[in-house]
XYZ file of C-alpha atoms in Angstrom:
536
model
C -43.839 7.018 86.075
C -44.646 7.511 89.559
C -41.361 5.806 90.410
C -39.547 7.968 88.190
C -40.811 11.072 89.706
C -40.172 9.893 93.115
C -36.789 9.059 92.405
C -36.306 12.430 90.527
C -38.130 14.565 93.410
C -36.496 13.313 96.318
C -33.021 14.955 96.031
C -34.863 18.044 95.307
C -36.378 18.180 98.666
C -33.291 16.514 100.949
C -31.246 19.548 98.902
C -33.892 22.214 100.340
C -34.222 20.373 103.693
C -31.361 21.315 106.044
C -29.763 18.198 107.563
C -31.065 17.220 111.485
C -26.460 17.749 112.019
C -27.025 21.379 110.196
C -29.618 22.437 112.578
C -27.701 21.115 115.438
C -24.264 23.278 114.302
C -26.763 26.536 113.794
C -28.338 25.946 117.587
C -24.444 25.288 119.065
C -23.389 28.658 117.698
C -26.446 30.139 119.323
C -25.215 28.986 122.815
C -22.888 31.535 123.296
C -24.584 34.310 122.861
C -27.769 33.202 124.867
C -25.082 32.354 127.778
C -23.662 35.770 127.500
C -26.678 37.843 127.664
C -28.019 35.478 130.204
C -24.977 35.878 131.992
C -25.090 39.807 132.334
C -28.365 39.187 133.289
C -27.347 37.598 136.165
C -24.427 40.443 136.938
C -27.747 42.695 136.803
C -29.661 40.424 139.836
C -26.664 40.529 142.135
C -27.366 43.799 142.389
C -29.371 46.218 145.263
C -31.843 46.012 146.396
C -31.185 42.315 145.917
C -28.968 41.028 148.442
C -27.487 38.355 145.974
C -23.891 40.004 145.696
C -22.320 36.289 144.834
C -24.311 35.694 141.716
C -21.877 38.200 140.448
C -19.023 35.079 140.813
C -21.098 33.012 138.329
C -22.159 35.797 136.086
C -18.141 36.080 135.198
C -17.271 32.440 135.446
C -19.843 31.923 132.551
C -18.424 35.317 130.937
C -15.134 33.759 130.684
C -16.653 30.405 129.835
C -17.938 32.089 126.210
C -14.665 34.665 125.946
C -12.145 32.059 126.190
C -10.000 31.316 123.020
C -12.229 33.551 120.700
C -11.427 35.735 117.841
C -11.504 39.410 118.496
C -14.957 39.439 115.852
C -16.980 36.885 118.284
C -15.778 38.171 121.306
C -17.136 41.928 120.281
C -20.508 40.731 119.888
C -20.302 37.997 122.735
C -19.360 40.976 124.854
C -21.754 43.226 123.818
C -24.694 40.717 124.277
C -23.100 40.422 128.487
C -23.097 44.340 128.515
C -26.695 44.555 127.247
C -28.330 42.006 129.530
C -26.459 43.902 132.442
C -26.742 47.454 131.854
C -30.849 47.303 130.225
C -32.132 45.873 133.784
C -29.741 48.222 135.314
C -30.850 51.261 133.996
C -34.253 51.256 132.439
C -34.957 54.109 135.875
C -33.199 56.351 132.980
C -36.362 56.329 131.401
C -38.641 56.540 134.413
C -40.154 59.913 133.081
C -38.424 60.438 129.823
C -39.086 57.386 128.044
C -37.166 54.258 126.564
C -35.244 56.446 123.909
C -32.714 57.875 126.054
C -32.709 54.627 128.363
C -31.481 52.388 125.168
C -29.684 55.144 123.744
C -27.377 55.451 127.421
C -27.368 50.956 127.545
C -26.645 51.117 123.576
C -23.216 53.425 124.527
C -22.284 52.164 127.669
C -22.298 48.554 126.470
C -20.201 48.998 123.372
C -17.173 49.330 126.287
C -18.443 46.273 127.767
C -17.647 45.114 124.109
C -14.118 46.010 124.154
C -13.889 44.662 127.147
C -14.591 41.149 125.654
C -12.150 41.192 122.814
C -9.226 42.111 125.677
C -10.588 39.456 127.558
C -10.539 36.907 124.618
C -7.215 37.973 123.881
C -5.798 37.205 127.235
C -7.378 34.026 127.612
C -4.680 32.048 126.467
C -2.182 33.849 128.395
C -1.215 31.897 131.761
C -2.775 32.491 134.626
C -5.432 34.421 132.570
C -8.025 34.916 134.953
C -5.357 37.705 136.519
C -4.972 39.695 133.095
C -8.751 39.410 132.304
C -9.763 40.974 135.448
C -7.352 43.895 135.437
C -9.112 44.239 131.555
C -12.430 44.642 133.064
C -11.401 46.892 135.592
C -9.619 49.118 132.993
C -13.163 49.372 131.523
C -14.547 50.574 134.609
C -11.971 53.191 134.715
C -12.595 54.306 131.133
C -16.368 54.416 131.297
C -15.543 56.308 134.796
C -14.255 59.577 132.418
C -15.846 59.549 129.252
C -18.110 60.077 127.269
C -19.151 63.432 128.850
C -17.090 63.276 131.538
C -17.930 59.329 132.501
C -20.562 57.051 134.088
C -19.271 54.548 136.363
C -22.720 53.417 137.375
C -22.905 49.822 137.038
C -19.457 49.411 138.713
C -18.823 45.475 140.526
C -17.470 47.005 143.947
C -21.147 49.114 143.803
C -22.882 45.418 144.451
C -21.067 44.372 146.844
C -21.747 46.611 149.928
C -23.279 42.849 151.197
C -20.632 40.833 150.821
C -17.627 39.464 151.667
C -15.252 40.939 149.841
C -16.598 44.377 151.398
C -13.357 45.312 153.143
C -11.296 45.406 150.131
C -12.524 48.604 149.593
C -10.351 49.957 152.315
C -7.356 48.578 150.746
C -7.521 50.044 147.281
C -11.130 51.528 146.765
C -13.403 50.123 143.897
C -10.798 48.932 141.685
C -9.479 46.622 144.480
C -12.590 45.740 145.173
C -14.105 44.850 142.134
C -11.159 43.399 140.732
C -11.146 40.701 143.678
C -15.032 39.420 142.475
C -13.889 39.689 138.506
C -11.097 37.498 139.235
C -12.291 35.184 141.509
C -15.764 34.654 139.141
C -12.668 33.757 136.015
C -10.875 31.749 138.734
C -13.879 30.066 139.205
C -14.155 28.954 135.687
C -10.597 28.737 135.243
C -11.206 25.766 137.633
C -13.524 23.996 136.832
C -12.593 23.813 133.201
C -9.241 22.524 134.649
C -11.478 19.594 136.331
C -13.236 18.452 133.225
C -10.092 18.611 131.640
C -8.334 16.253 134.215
C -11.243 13.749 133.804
C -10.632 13.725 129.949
C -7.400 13.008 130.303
C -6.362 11.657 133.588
C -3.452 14.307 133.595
C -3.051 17.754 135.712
C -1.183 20.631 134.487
C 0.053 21.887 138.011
C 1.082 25.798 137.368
C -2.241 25.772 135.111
C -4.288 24.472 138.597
C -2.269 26.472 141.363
C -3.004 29.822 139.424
C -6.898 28.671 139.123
C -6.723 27.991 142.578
C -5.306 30.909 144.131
C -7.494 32.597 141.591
C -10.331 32.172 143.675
C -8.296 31.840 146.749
C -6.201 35.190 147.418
C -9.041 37.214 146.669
C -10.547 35.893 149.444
C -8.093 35.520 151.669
C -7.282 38.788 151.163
C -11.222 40.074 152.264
C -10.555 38.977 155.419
C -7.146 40.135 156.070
C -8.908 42.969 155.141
C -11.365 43.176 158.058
C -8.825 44.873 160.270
C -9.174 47.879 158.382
C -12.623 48.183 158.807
C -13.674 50.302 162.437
C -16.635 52.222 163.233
C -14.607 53.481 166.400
C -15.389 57.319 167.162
C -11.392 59.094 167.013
C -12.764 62.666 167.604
C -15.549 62.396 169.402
C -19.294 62.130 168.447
C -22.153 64.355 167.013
C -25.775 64.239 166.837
C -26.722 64.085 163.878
C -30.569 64.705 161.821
C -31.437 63.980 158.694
C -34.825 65.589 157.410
C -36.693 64.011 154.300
C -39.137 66.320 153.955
C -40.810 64.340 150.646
C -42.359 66.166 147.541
C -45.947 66.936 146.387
C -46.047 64.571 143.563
C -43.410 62.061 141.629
C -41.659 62.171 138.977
C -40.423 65.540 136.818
C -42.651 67.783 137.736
C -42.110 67.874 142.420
C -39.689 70.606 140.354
C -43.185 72.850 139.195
C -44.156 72.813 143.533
C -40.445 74.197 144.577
C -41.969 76.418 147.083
C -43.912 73.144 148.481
C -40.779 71.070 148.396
C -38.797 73.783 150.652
C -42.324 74.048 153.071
C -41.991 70.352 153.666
C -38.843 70.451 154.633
C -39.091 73.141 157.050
C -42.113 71.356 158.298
C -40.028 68.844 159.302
C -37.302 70.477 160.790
C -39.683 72.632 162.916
C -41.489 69.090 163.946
C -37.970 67.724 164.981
C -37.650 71.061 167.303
C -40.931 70.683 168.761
C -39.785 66.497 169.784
C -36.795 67.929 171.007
C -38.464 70.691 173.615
C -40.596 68.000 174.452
C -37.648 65.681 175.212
C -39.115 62.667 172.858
C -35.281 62.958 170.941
C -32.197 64.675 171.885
C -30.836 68.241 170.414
C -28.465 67.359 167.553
C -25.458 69.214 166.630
C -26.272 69.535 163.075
C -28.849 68.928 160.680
C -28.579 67.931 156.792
C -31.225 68.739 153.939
C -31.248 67.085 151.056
C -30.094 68.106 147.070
C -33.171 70.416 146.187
C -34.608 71.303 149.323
C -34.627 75.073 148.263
C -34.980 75.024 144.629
C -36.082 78.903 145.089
C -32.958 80.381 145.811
C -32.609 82.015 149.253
C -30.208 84.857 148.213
C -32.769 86.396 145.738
C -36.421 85.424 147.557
C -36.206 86.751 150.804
C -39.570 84.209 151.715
C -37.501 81.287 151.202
C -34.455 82.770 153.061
C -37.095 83.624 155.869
C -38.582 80.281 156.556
C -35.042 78.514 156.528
C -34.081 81.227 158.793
C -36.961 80.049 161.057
C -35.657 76.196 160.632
C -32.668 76.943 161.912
C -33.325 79.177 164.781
C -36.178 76.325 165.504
C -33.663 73.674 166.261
C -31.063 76.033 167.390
C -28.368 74.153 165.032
C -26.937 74.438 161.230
C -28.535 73.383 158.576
C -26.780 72.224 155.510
C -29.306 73.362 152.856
C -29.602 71.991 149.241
C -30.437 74.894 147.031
C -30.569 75.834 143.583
C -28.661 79.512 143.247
C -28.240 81.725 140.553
C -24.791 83.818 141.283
C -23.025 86.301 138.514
C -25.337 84.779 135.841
C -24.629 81.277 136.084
C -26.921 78.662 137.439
C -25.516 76.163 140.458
C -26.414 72.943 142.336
C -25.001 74.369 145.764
C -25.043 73.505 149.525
C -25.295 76.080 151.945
C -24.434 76.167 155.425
C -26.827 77.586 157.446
C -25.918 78.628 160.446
C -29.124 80.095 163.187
C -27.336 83.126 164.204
C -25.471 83.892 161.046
C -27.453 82.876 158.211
C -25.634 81.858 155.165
C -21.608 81.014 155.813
C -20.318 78.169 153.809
C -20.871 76.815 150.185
C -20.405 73.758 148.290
C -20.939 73.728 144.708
C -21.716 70.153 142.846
C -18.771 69.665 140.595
C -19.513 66.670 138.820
C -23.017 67.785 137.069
C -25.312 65.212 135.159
C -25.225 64.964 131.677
C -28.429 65.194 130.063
C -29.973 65.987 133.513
C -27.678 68.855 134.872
C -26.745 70.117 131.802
C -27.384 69.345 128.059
C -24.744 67.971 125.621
C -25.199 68.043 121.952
C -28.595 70.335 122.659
C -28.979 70.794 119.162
C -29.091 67.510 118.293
C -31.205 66.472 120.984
C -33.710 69.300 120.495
C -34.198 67.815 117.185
C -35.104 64.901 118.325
C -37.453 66.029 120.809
C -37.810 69.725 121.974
C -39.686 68.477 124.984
C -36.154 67.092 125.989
C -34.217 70.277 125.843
C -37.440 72.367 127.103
C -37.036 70.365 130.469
C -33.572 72.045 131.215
C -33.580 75.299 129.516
C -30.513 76.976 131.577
C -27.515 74.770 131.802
C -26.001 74.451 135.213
C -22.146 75.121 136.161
C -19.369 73.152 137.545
C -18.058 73.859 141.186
C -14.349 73.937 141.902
C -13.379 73.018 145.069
C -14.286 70.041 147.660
C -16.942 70.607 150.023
C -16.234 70.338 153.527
C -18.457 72.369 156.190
C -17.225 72.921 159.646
C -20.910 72.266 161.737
C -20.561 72.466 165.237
C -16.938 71.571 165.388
C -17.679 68.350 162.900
C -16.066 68.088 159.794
C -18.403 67.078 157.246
C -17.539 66.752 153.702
C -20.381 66.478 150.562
C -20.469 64.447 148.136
C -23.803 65.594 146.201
C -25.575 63.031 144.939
C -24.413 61.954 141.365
C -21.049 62.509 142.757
C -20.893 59.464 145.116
C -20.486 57.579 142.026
C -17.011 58.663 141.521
C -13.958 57.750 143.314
C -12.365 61.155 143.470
C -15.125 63.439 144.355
C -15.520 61.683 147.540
C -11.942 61.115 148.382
C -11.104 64.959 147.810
C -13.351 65.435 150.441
C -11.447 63.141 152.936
C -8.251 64.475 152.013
C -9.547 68.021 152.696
C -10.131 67.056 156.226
C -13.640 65.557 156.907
C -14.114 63.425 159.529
C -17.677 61.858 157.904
C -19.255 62.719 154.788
C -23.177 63.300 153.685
C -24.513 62.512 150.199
C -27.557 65.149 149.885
C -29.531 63.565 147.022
C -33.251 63.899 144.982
C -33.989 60.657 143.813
C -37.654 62.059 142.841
C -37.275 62.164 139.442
C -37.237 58.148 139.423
C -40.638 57.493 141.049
C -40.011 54.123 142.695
C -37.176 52.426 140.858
C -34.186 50.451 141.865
C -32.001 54.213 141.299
C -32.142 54.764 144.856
C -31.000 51.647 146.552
C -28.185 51.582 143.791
C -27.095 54.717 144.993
C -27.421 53.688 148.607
C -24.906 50.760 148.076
C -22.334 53.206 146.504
C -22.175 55.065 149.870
C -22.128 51.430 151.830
C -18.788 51.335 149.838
C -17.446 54.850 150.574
C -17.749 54.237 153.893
C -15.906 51.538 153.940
C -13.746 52.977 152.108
C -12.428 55.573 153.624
C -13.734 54.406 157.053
C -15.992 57.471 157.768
C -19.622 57.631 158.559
C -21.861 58.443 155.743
C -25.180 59.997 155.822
C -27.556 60.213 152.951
C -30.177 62.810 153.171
C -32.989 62.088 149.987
C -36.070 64.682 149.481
C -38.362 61.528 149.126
C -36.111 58.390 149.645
C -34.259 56.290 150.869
C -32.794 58.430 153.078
C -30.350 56.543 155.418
C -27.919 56.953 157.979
C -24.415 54.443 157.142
C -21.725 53.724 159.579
C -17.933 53.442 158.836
C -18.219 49.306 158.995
C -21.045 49.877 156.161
C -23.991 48.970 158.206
C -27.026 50.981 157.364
C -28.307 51.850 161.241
C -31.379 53.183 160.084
C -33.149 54.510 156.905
C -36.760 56.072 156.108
C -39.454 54.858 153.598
C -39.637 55.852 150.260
C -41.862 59.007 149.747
C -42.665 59.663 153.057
C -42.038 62.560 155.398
C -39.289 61.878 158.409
C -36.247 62.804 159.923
C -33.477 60.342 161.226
C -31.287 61.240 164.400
C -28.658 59.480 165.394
C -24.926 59.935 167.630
C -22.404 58.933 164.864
C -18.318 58.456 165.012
C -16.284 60.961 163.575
C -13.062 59.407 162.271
C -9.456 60.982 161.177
C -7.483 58.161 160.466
C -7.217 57.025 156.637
C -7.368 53.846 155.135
C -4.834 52.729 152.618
C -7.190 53.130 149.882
C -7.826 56.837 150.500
C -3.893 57.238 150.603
C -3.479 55.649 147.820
C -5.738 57.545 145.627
C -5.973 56.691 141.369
C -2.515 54.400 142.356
C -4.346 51.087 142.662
C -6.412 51.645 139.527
C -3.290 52.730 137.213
C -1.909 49.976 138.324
C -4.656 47.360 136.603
C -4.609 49.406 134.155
C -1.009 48.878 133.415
C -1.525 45.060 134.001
C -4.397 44.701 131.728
C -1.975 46.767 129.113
C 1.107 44.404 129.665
C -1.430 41.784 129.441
C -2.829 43.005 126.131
C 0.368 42.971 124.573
C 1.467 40.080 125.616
C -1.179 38.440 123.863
C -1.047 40.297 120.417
C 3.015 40.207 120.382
C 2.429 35.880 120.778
C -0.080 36.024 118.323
C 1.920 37.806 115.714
C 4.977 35.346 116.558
C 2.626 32.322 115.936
C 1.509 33.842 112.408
C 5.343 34.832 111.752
C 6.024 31.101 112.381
C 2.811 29.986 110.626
C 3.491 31.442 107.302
C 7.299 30.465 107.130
């Protein structure tokens, strides 16, 4: 009997027992979505403050390594799994003060076009020469996250971590699509190449178009960085200026420097007025101008006559204009503004931020959010407005066109100002809000890269840091601690040439665009010919 019910149990438990080869398939089809997640990781560590811009090469070689030859179903999720372990790291300073919700809420959206992404990728995989037509694919994401929803969010762009590295001059050429297009392709190049090398080991054979594309894959974008180096000058063409940049720091971190605004103004002036005392006593020389930061003057100087007063007394101090970040209310309507302040005349010239924040500038969907949390919507009760026009101030002769903080993260709001006629450009910012995160240095690479590409000097005033102080070759000169009173002074180049990338404009990104498009179809019209020929 105890036979018998061996023999009788035994197939009962091999049946509910998965086989060691069953457990081995399930694991294999767990690879590749560990390497993809794993892989945007990596994208994520390439980035500033970390000086590792060429992990971003094997980030996408293993991207392409789990894309290549899938169906449009896998390569969704594959690519949403890469957007996730990029963008989370990325972006979890979105939270800094207002918890994870709206962090994974902003990583949930923003990685669903890192999704579509991968199924364009997939689907040009098989094309020849692929590493070409996936590239432009990822750059068209780029562009599309650039504009919507909400008006965009290109944070997270690959030119934006590469301001140390050596593809860097590209940006001159054709701005951040160039650029980022170079480190895309060369990363699938890299792949492209090595797969080509296992494959020749198989079977002793090389497919020689197949190899030469791999090859110059990897080595045109290269090549082309250095070509590229010409382009890149940080010789004055109009002369110099002098110029300060005053950090004046706020009383506490986080939401609430906003509840001290007349502290937040006094610290600035503070500064300014011990920069004019260094100056009479000949420790630094008299500059020509002087930039605040975004939020300097949250009280607005045309309706308190205190605050007007003690920026008055700034600028007669140092005997100079001051560019003055202030928050205004004109005709009803609340703005983000830059004033010129001049010591003689007071208030001349304005600049008005055009590209606001959503959800931190002004509220989208406030009903909806208010019913999540009313603490949410209670944090910005008055909506802010949208400027018009470019910014560019004349100080002292100096053209200087602002880009205000947020705004450095798109292409055309700090080409306008270029085009308009400034010979260097200043990104005011107030990176307070995000206590001691990565947000700043991020930031602080994206005007590395404007610099370089469009060959101008770039300053970058912060209430509480880093503020910095960039020349046209990229090179921070020197930058200030993070929430800590200073100023910076230093003679800087102004330039009036313009670099092929700020001629061309949009051009070099419609371009991809078109290529990942041609690309696309490509693919879909040889799939549908293979089926057609399948099923007769």
């Amino acid at each position: 009997m105890t036979v018998t019910a061996t023999s009788v149990d035994q197939p009962d438990r091999l049946r509910t027992s998965p086989a060691p080869g069953a457990w081995r398939r399930r694991l294999q089809r767990l690879v590749p979505a560990l390497a993809s997640a794993l892989c945007g990781v990596l994208l994520y560590v390439s980035f500033p403050p970390r000086p590792l811009w060429w992990l971003a090469l094997p980030a996408f070689a293993g991207f392409g390594w789990v894309l290549r030859g899938r169906g449009w179903k896998a390569a969704l999720g594959l690519g949403y799994l890469f957007g996730l372990g990029f963008l989370l790291p990325l972006l979890v300073w979105t939270g800094v003060e207002v918890g994870y919700l709206p962090w994974v809420a902003l990583v949930a959206v923003e990685a669903v076009f890192v999704a579509l992404v991968g199924v364009g990728v997939a689907a040009v995989s098989r094309l020849p020469a692929w590493p070409v037509w996936a590239a432009a694919v990822w750059i068209t994401g780029e562009a599309v996250r650039a504009r919507m929803p909400f008006g965009g969010f290109p944070w997270g762009k690959i030119a934006f971590g590469q301001a140390d590295g050596i593809f860097l001059p590209l940006a001159a050429v054709g701005g951040t699509p160039v650029l980022g297009f170079a480190v895309v392709l060369c990363g699938f190049g890299l792949y492209e190449a090595g797969r080509l090398l296992a494959e020749r080991r198989r079977s002793r054979t090389v497919r020689r178009a197949a190899a030469a594309a791999a090859l110059l894959s990897v080595a045109v974008p290269v090549a082309g960085a250095f070509a590229a180096r010409g382009l890149v000058s940080d010789k004055a063409e109009d002369g110099t200026r002098t110029v300060a940049l005053i950090q004046g720091n706020v009383p506490r971190e986080g939401l609430e420097f906003s509840a001290q605004r007349r502290a937040v103004l006094d610290r600035h002036v503070k500064e300014t007025l011990k920069l004019a005392a260094d100056v009479r006593a000949g420790k630094v020389p008299k500059p020509d101008l002087v930039l605040w930061p975004e939020n300097s003057s949250d009280l607005d100087p045309y309706h308190d006559p205190d605050a007007a007063a003690v920026i008055d007394e700034a600028s007669q101090a140092i005997g100079v204009p001051i560019s003055v970040g202030a928050v205004v209310d004109k005709d009803g309507k609340q703005l983000n503004e830059q004033i010129l302040w001049d010591p003689a005349k007071g208030p001349t010239q304005t600049y008005d931020k055009r590209q606001i924040q959503p959800f931190g500038e002004y509220m989208p969907l406030r009903g909806f959010v208010g019913a999540i949390n009313k603490d949410w919507t209670t944090m910005l009760r008055q909506d802010f407005s949208r400027g018009t026009k470019p910014g560019v101030f004349d100080m002292d002769g100096a053209k200087v066109g602002l880009a205000t903080c947020y705004e450095a993260a798109f292409d055309w709001d700090v080409r306008d100002t270029v085009t308009h006629g400034a010979e260097m450009i200043s990104v005011p910012s107030n990176n307070a809000t995000f206590d001691r995160s990565e947000m700043t240095y991020q930031q602080l690479a994206m005007s590395r890269i404007r610099a370089v590409e469009h060959s101008r000097t770039v300053t970058v005033p912060v209430t509480s840091g880093v503020s910095a102080i960039i020349m046209p070759d990229g090179k921070i000169t020197q930058k200030t601690g993070m929430f800590v009173p200073a100023y910076l002074e230093q003679k800087v180049p102004l330039r009036t040439s313009t670099t092929p990338a700020t001629d061309l404009g949009i051009l070099p990104e419609m371009a991809l665009v078109l290529v990942a498009a041609g690309g696309i179809g490509w693919a879909v019209g040889s799939g549908l010919r293979a089926r057609r020929a399948g099923a007769a």
